XYZ file of C-alpha atoms in Angstrom:
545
model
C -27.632 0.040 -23.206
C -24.067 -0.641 -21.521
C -24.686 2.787 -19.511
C -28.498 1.413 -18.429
C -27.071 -0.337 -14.829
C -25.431 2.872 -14.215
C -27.804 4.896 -14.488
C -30.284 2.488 -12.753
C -27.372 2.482 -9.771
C -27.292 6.323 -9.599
C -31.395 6.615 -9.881
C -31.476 4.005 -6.994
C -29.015 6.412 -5.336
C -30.128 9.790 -6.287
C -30.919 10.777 -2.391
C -27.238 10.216 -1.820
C -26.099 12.122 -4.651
C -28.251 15.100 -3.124
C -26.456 14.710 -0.083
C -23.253 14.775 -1.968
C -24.226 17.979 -3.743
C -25.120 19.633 -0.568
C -22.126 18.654 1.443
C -20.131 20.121 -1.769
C -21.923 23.524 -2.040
C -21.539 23.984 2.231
C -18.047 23.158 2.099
C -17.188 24.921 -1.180
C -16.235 28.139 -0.160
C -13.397 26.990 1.510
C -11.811 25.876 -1.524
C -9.409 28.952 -2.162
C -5.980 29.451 -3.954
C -4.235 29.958 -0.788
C -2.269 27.407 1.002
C -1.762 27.944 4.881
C 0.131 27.351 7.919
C 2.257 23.469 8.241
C 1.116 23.017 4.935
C 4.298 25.396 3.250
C 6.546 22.821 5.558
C 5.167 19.483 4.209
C 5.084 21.165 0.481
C 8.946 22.053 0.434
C 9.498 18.612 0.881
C 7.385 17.031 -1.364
C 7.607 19.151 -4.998
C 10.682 19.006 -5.390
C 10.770 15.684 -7.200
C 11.032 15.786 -11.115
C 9.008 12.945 -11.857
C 7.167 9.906 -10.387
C 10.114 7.504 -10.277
C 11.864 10.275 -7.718
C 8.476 10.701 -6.001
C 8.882 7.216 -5.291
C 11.214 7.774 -2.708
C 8.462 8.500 -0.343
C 8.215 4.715 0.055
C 11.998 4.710 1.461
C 12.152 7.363 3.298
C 10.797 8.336 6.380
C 9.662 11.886 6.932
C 10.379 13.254 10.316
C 8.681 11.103 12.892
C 6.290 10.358 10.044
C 5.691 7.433 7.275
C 3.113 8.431 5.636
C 4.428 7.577 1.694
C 0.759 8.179 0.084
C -0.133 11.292 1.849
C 3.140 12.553 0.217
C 2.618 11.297 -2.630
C -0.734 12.895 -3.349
C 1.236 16.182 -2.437
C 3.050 15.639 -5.282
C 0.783 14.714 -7.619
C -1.693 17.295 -6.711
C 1.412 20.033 -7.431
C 1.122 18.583 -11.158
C -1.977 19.837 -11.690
C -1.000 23.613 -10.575
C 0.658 25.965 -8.515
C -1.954 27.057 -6.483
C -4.192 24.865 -3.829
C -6.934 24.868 -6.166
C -6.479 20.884 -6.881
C -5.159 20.081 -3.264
C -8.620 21.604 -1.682
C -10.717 20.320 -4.311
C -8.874 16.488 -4.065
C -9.844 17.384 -0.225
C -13.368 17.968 -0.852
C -13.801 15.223 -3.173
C -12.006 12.649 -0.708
C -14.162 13.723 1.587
C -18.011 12.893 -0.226
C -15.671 9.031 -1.566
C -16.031 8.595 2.742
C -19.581 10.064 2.900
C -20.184 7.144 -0.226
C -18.226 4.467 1.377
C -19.665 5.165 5.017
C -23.325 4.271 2.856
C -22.240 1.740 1.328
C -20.936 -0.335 4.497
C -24.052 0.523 6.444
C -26.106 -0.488 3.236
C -23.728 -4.379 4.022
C -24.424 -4.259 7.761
C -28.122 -4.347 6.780
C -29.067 -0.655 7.705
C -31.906 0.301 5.302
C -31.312 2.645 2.327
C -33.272 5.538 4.029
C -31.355 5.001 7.559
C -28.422 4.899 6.171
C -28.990 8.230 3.778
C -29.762 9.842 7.199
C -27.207 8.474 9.369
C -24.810 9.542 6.392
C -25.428 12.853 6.370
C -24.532 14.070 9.703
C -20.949 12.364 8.786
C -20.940 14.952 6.122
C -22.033 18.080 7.156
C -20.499 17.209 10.708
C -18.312 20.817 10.816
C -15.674 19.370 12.746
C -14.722 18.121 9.131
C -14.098 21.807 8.157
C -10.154 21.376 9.089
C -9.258 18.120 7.532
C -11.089 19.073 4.713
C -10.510 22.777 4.042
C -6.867 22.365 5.911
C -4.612 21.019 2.956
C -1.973 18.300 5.961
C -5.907 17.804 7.010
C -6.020 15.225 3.869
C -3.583 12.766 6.357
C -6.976 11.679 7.746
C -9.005 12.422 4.508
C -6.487 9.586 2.735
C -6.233 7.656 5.711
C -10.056 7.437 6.290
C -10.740 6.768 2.431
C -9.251 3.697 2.520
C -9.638 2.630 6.250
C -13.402 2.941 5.482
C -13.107 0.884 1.730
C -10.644 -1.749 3.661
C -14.357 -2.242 6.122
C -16.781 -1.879 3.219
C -14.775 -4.741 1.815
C -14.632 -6.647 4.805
C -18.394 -5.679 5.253
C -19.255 -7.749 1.877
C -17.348 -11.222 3.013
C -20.274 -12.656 4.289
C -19.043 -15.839 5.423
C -16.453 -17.081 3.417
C -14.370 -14.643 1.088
C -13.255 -15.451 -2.167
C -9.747 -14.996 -2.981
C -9.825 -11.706 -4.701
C -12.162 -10.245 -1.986
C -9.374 -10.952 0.249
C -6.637 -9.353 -2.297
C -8.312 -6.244 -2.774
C -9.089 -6.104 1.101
C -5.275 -6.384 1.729
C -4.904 -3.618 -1.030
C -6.669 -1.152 1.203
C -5.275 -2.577 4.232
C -1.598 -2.104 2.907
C -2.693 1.341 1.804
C -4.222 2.489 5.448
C -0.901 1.415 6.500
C 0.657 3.580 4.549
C -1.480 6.702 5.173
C -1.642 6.931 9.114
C -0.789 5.710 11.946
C -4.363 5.684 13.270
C -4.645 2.654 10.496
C -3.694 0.046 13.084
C -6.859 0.085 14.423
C -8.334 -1.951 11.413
C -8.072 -5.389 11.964
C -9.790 -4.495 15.930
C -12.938 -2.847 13.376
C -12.354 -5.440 11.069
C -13.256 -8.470 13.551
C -15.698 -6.118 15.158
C -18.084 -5.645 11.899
C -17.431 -9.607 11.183
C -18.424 -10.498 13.999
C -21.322 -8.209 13.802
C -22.492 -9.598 10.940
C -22.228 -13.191 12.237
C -24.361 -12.439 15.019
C -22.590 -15.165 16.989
C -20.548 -14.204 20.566
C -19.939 -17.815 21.219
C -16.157 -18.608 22.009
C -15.456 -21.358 19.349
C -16.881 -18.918 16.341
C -15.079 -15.464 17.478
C -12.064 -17.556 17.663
C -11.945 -18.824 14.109
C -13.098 -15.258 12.889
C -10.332 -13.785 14.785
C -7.931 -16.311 13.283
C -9.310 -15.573 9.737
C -7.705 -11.903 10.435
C -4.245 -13.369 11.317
C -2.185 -11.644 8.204
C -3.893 -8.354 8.473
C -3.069 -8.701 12.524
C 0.610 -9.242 11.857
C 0.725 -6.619 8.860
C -0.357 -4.174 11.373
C 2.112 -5.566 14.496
C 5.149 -5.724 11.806
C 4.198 -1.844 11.060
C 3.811 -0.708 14.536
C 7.374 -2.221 15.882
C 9.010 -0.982 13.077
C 7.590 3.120 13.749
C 8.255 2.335 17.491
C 12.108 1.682 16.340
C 12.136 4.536 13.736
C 11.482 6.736 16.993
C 13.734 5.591 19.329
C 16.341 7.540 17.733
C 13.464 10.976 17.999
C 12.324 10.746 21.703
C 11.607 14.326 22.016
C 10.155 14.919 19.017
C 7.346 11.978 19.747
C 7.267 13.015 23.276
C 3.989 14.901 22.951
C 2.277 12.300 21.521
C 3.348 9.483 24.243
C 1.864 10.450 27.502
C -0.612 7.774 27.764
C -1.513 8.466 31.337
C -4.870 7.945 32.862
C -5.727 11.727 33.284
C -4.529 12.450 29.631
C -6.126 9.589 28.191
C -9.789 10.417 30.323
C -8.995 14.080 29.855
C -8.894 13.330 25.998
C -11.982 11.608 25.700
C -14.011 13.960 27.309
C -12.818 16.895 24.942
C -13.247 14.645 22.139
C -16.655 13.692 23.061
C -17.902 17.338 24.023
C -16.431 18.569 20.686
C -17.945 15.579 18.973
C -21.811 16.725 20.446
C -21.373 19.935 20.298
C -22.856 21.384 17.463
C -21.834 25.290 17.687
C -18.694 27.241 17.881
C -15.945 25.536 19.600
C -13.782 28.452 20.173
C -16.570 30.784 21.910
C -17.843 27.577 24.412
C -14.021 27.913 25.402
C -14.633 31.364 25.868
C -17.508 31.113 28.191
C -15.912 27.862 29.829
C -12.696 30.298 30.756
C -15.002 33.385 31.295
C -18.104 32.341 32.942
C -17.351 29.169 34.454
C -20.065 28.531 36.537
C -22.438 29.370 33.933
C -21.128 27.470 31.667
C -21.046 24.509 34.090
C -24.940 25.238 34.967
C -25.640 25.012 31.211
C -24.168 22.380 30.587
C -25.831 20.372 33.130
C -29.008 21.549 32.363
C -28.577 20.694 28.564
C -27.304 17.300 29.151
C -30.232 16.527 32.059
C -32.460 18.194 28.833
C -30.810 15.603 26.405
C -31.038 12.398 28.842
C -34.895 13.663 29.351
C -35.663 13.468 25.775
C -33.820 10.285 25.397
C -35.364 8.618 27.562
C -38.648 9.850 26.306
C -38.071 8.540 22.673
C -36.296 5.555 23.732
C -37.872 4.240 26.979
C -40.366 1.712 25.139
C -37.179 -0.194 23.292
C -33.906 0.925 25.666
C -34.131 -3.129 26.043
C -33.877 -3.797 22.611
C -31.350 -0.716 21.759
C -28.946 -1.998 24.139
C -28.423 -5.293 22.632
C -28.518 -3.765 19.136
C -24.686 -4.821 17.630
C -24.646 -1.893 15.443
C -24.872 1.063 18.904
C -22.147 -1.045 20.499
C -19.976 -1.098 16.929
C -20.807 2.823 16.852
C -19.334 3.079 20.049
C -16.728 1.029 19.869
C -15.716 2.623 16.632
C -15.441 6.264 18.199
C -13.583 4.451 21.483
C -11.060 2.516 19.451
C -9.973 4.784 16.178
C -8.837 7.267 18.583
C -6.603 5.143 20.892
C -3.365 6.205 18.871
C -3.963 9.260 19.655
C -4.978 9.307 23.045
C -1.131 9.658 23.991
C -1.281 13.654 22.235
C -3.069 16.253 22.212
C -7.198 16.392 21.746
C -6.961 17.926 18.546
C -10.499 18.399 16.926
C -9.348 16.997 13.133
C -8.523 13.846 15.269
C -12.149 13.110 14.626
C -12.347 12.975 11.161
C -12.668 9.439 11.206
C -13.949 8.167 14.560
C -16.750 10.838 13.841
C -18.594 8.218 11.629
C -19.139 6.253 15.203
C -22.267 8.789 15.278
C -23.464 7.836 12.210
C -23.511 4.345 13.016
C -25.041 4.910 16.598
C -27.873 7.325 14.666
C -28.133 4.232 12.055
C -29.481 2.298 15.361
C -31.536 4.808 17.106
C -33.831 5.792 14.127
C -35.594 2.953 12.865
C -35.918 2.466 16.942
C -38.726 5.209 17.101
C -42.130 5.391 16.074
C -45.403 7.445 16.498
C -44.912 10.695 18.209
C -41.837 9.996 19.314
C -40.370 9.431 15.304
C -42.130 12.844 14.573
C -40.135 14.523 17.562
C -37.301 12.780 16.686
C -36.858 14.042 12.824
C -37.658 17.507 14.406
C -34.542 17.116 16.085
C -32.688 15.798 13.227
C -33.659 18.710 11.218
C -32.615 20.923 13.391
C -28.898 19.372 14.101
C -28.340 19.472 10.336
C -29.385 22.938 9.813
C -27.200 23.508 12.505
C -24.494 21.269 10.905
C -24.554 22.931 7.218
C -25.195 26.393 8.649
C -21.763 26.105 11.056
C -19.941 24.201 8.231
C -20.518 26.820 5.492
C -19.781 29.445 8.745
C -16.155 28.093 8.662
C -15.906 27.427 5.017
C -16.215 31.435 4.914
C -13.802 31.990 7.618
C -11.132 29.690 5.556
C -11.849 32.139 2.371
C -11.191 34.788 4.321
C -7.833 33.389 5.689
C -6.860 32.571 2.237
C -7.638 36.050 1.702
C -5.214 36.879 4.312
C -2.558 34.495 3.791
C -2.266 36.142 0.126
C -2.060 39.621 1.072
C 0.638 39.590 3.732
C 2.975 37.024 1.109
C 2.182 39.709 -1.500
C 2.201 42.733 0.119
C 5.714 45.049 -0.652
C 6.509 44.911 3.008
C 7.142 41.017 2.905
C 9.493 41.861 -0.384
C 11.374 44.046 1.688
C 12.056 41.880 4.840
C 13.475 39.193 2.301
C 16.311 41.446 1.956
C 17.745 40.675 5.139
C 19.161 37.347 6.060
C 17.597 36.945 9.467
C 14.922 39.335 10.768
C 12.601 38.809 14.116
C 8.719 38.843 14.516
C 6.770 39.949 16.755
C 3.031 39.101 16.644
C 3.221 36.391 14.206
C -0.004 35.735 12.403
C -0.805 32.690 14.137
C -4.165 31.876 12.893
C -7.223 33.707 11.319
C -10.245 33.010 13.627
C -10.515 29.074 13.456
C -8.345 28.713 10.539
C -4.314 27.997 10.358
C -1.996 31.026 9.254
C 1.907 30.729 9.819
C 2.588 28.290 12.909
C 5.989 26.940 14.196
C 8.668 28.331 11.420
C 5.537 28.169 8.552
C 6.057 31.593 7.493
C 9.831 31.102 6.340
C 8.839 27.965 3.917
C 6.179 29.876 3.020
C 8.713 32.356 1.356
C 10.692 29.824 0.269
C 7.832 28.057 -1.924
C 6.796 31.444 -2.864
C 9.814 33.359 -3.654
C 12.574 30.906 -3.840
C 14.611 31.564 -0.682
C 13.619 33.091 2.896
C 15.187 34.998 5.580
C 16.158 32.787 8.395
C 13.188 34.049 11.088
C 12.906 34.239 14.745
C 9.136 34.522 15.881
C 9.181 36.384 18.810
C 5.588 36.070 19.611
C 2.505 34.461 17.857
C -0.956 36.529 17.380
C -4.339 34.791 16.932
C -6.517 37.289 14.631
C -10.191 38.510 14.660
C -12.389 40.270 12.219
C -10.954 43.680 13.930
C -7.644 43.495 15.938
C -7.115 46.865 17.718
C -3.129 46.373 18.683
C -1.684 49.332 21.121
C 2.008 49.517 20.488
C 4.259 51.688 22.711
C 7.853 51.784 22.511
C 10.936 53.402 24.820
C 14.699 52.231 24.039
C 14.863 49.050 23.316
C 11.256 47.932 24.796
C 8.196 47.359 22.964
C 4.933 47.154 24.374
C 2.401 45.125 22.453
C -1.381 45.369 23.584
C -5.182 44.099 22.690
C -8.383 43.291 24.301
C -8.706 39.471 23.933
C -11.695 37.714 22.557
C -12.689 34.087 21.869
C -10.624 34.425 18.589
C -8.037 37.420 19.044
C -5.215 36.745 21.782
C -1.305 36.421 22.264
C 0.242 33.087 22.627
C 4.358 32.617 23.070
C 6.357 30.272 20.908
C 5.652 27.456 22.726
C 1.917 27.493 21.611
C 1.221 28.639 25.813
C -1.922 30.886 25.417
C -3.170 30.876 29.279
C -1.113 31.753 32.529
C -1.735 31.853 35.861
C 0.270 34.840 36.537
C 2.398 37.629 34.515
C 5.935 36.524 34.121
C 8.884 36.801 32.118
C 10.060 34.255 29.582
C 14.026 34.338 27.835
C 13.693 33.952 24.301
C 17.416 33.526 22.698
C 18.682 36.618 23.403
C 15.367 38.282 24.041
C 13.152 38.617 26.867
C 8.805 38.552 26.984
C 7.756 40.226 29.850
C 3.963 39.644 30.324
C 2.635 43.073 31.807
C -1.243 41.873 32.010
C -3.705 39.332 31.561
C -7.653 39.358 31.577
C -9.953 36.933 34.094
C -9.092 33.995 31.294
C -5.579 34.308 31.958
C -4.728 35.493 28.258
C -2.712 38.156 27.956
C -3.621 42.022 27.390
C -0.306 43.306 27.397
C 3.335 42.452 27.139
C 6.710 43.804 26.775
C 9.798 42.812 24.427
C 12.934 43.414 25.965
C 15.968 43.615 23.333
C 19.811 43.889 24.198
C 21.334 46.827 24.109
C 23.241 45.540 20.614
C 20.641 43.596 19.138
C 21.355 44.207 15.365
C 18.471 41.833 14.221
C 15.898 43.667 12.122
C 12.535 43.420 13.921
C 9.318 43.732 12.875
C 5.920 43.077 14.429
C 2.522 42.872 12.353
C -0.465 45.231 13.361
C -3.515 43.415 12.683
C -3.080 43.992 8.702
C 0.408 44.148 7.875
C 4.108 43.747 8.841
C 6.230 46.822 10.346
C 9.215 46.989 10.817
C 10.180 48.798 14.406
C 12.245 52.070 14.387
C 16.050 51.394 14.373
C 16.004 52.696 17.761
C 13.681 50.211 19.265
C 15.799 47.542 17.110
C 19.242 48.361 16.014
């Protein structure tokens, strides 16, 4: 009988748990053995410790630029459970439906209706610019962040009008623990007044004073935390460099990535491709798609734009997406950026909905269908392309080439595998920790040049003295990029790398590169080896030695 309100709570739920079940079985093929790319880096550094009162330390100290302490932590505890990234993927995954749940549960408090809020829910989880932060093991920094940045507003969402004093403990809980996750987390108490005042219904000066005021410790938790990072990084100015240019053009140039990559159902690397290829086409179509989408908005929404406009839930949606991404507005648009501001759309969807009726609610679910078809197919698309990186990833750590290079104690690469399609290989100097977790110790390595890979990748390879010639025929996918993550030029040119030199020989309409030239000195005793598209080689000791 003790199991009865359980079971009544699940039956009253059991849409939800469909939509669990799905997201799970769209995202599960990306769960693989293999771990990938920055996440070698962040696991060197967080194993190590022999039990939980050493793991502890996370609290203390910083890492890098970073404090993230429970990010860290669930490194470490997720590397009790086994050596492969079976449990880190799967504590993903699982992190992942807890936000789908908790992104229910405070639309369920705002008042949305169960069957609104099922919908609005489930383009949040099959949304497949989640397939990086989920399948992407350093993708759980939002994952963690977002689980308890959404349970800090769910709390907040069940206040009503005057919260007890355990409410207000456990909100501070979560609070503390956003905090502690990401940096993206001092955003809260800005959502926190917004969904209070939402739920007050009351714009009057007087009243969103005192509910501003109510906020005061969760204000100065959040100002205490942000002047003490901004000191931890005066002593790091270049390394926080890329993430401070808060100009005008950065920050506008930002949000329009963000938003195309948030609406934007398909591919993002191939609309790059036809943005760099066929410009004006790609212009034309996107004009005519967006005149197509204001058309049928305005068809389905005409009778009640009035009403929509002063719904508070839209403007929360859109203030959600607008404010959880001002920390990062100073950086780069990454797409896992949106992990979190992503449930804006929900919210915004939670309003439009129940706004339609008639033919227009018929065309309207059409549409929904069809996005979240879309949605699961692309998802389970990239949850593919991460099995087949993990794929990857394991052969080149296993294969008897990679024994061999160990035996040197620094060796150059040419061509590093940079990423598989959409999904993270080696980046920066990933592939060293990676044979450091793996093997116990590493070669120090100098990455000469970076490759993205396709599902073929045809690589020419010339050599005469001590110049190698490296080229492909780039794709959306499959190009060259140089150290410094530069994939586009203007113009060929020559870059000095240490004591090498990159000559770039050709590049297609895009401005990628099609061919380029290493340039070694004439007593460059380094071992070098370049990978082909399958494995690593090393060059002939004439071309190297």
């Amino acid at each position: 009988m003790e199991n009865l309100p359980v079971i009544r709570l699940l039956f009253n739920h059991r849409y939800l748990l469909l939509l669990l079940l799905l997201t799970g079985a769209v995202f599960f093929k990306g769960v693989t053995p293999s771990f990938s790319s920055d996440d070698f880096v962040h696991l060197e550094n967080n194993i190590h410790f022999k039990n939980l009162a050493e793991a502890s330390e996370v609290f203390i100290t910083p890492y890098g630029r970073e404090y993230r302490p429970l990010v860290r932590l669930s490194l470490w505890l997720n590397h009790q459970m086994g050596d492969t990234a079976l449990a880190y993927k799967l504590s993903n995954l699982l992190m992942h439906l807890l936000c789908v749940v908790l992104l229910y549960g405070i639309m369920l408090r705002l008042g949305v209706a169960k069957t609104t809020a099922l919908i609005a829910s489930s383009i949040f989880a099959l949304h497949p610019i989640h397939t990086t932060s989920v399948h992407f093991i350093l993708g759980r920094t939002d994952l963690v962040a977002a689980v308890f940045y959404l349970a800090t507003l769910y709390c907040v969402a069940g206040w009503k009008q005057s919260p007890r004093l355990g409410q207000q403990l456990i909100t501070l809980l979560w609070f503390v623990a956003a905090l502690l996750s990401k940096e993206l987390s001092i955003t809260l108490p800005a959502m926190m007044l917004a969904i209070l005042l939402l739920q007050r219904q009351s714009l009057a000066f007087m009243p969103m004073f005192r509910t501003a005021l109510s906020l005061w410790p969760y204000a100065l938790l959040a100002l205490i935390y942000l002047f003490a990072r901004i000191y931890q990084w005066k002593s790091m100015d270049a390394a926080v460099a890329v993430y401070t240019d808060f100009s005008p053009l950065n920050i506008l140039t930002n949000y329009a990535e963000w938003a195309f990559a948030l609406l934007y159902p398909f591919d993002l690397y191939v609309a790059r491709e036809w943005q760099l290829l066929h410009t004006q086409l790609f212009v034309a179509l996107t004009v005519i798609a967006c005149l197509s989408i204001l058309a049928i908005a305005a068809y389905i929404w005409r009778p009640t734009a009035c009403r929509l406009v002063r719904s508070p839930l839209l403007w929360l949606g859109v203030i959600w997406i607008l404010v959880t991404l001002v920390p990062m507005t100073g950086g780069n648009s990454h797409r896992w950026y949106l992990y979190l501001p992503s449930a804006g759309l929900s919210l915004i969807f939670a309003t439009l909905w129940p706004a339609t009726s008639g033919i227009r609610r018929t065309l309207l679910n059409l549409l929904l269908v069809i996005i979240l078809l879309i949605y699961s197919g692309e998802t389970l698309r990239q949850s593919f392309i991460w099995h087949e990186q993990s794929q990857i990833n394991e052969r080149l750590l296993s294969a008897a080439e990679t024994h061999e290079l160990r035996q040197h104690e620094v060796i150059a690469i040419a061509n590093m595998p940079f990423c598989y399609q959409s999904a993270f290989l080696f980046t920066h100097s990933s592939f060293e920790e990676a044979l450091r977790v793996r093997y116990g110790h590493s070669p120090r390595i100098e990455v000469l040049s970076y490759m993205n890979l396709d599902e073929q990748n045809s690589l020419v390879l010339s050599h005469s003295g001590n110049e190698i010639s490296f080229g492909i025929s780039p794709n959306a996918y499959r190009y060259f990029r140089l150290p410094n993550q530069q994939i586009f030029f203007a113009k060929p040119d020559i870059f000095t790398q240490g004591a090498t030199t990159l000559r770039i020989d050709q590049l297609d309409t895009a401005g990628r590169i099609t061919a380029y030239s290493l340039l070694l000195p004439e007593e460059y005793q380094t071992p070098v080896y370049y990978f082909n598209g399958e494995r690593f080689i090393r060059l002939p000791a004439s071309a190297s030695e």
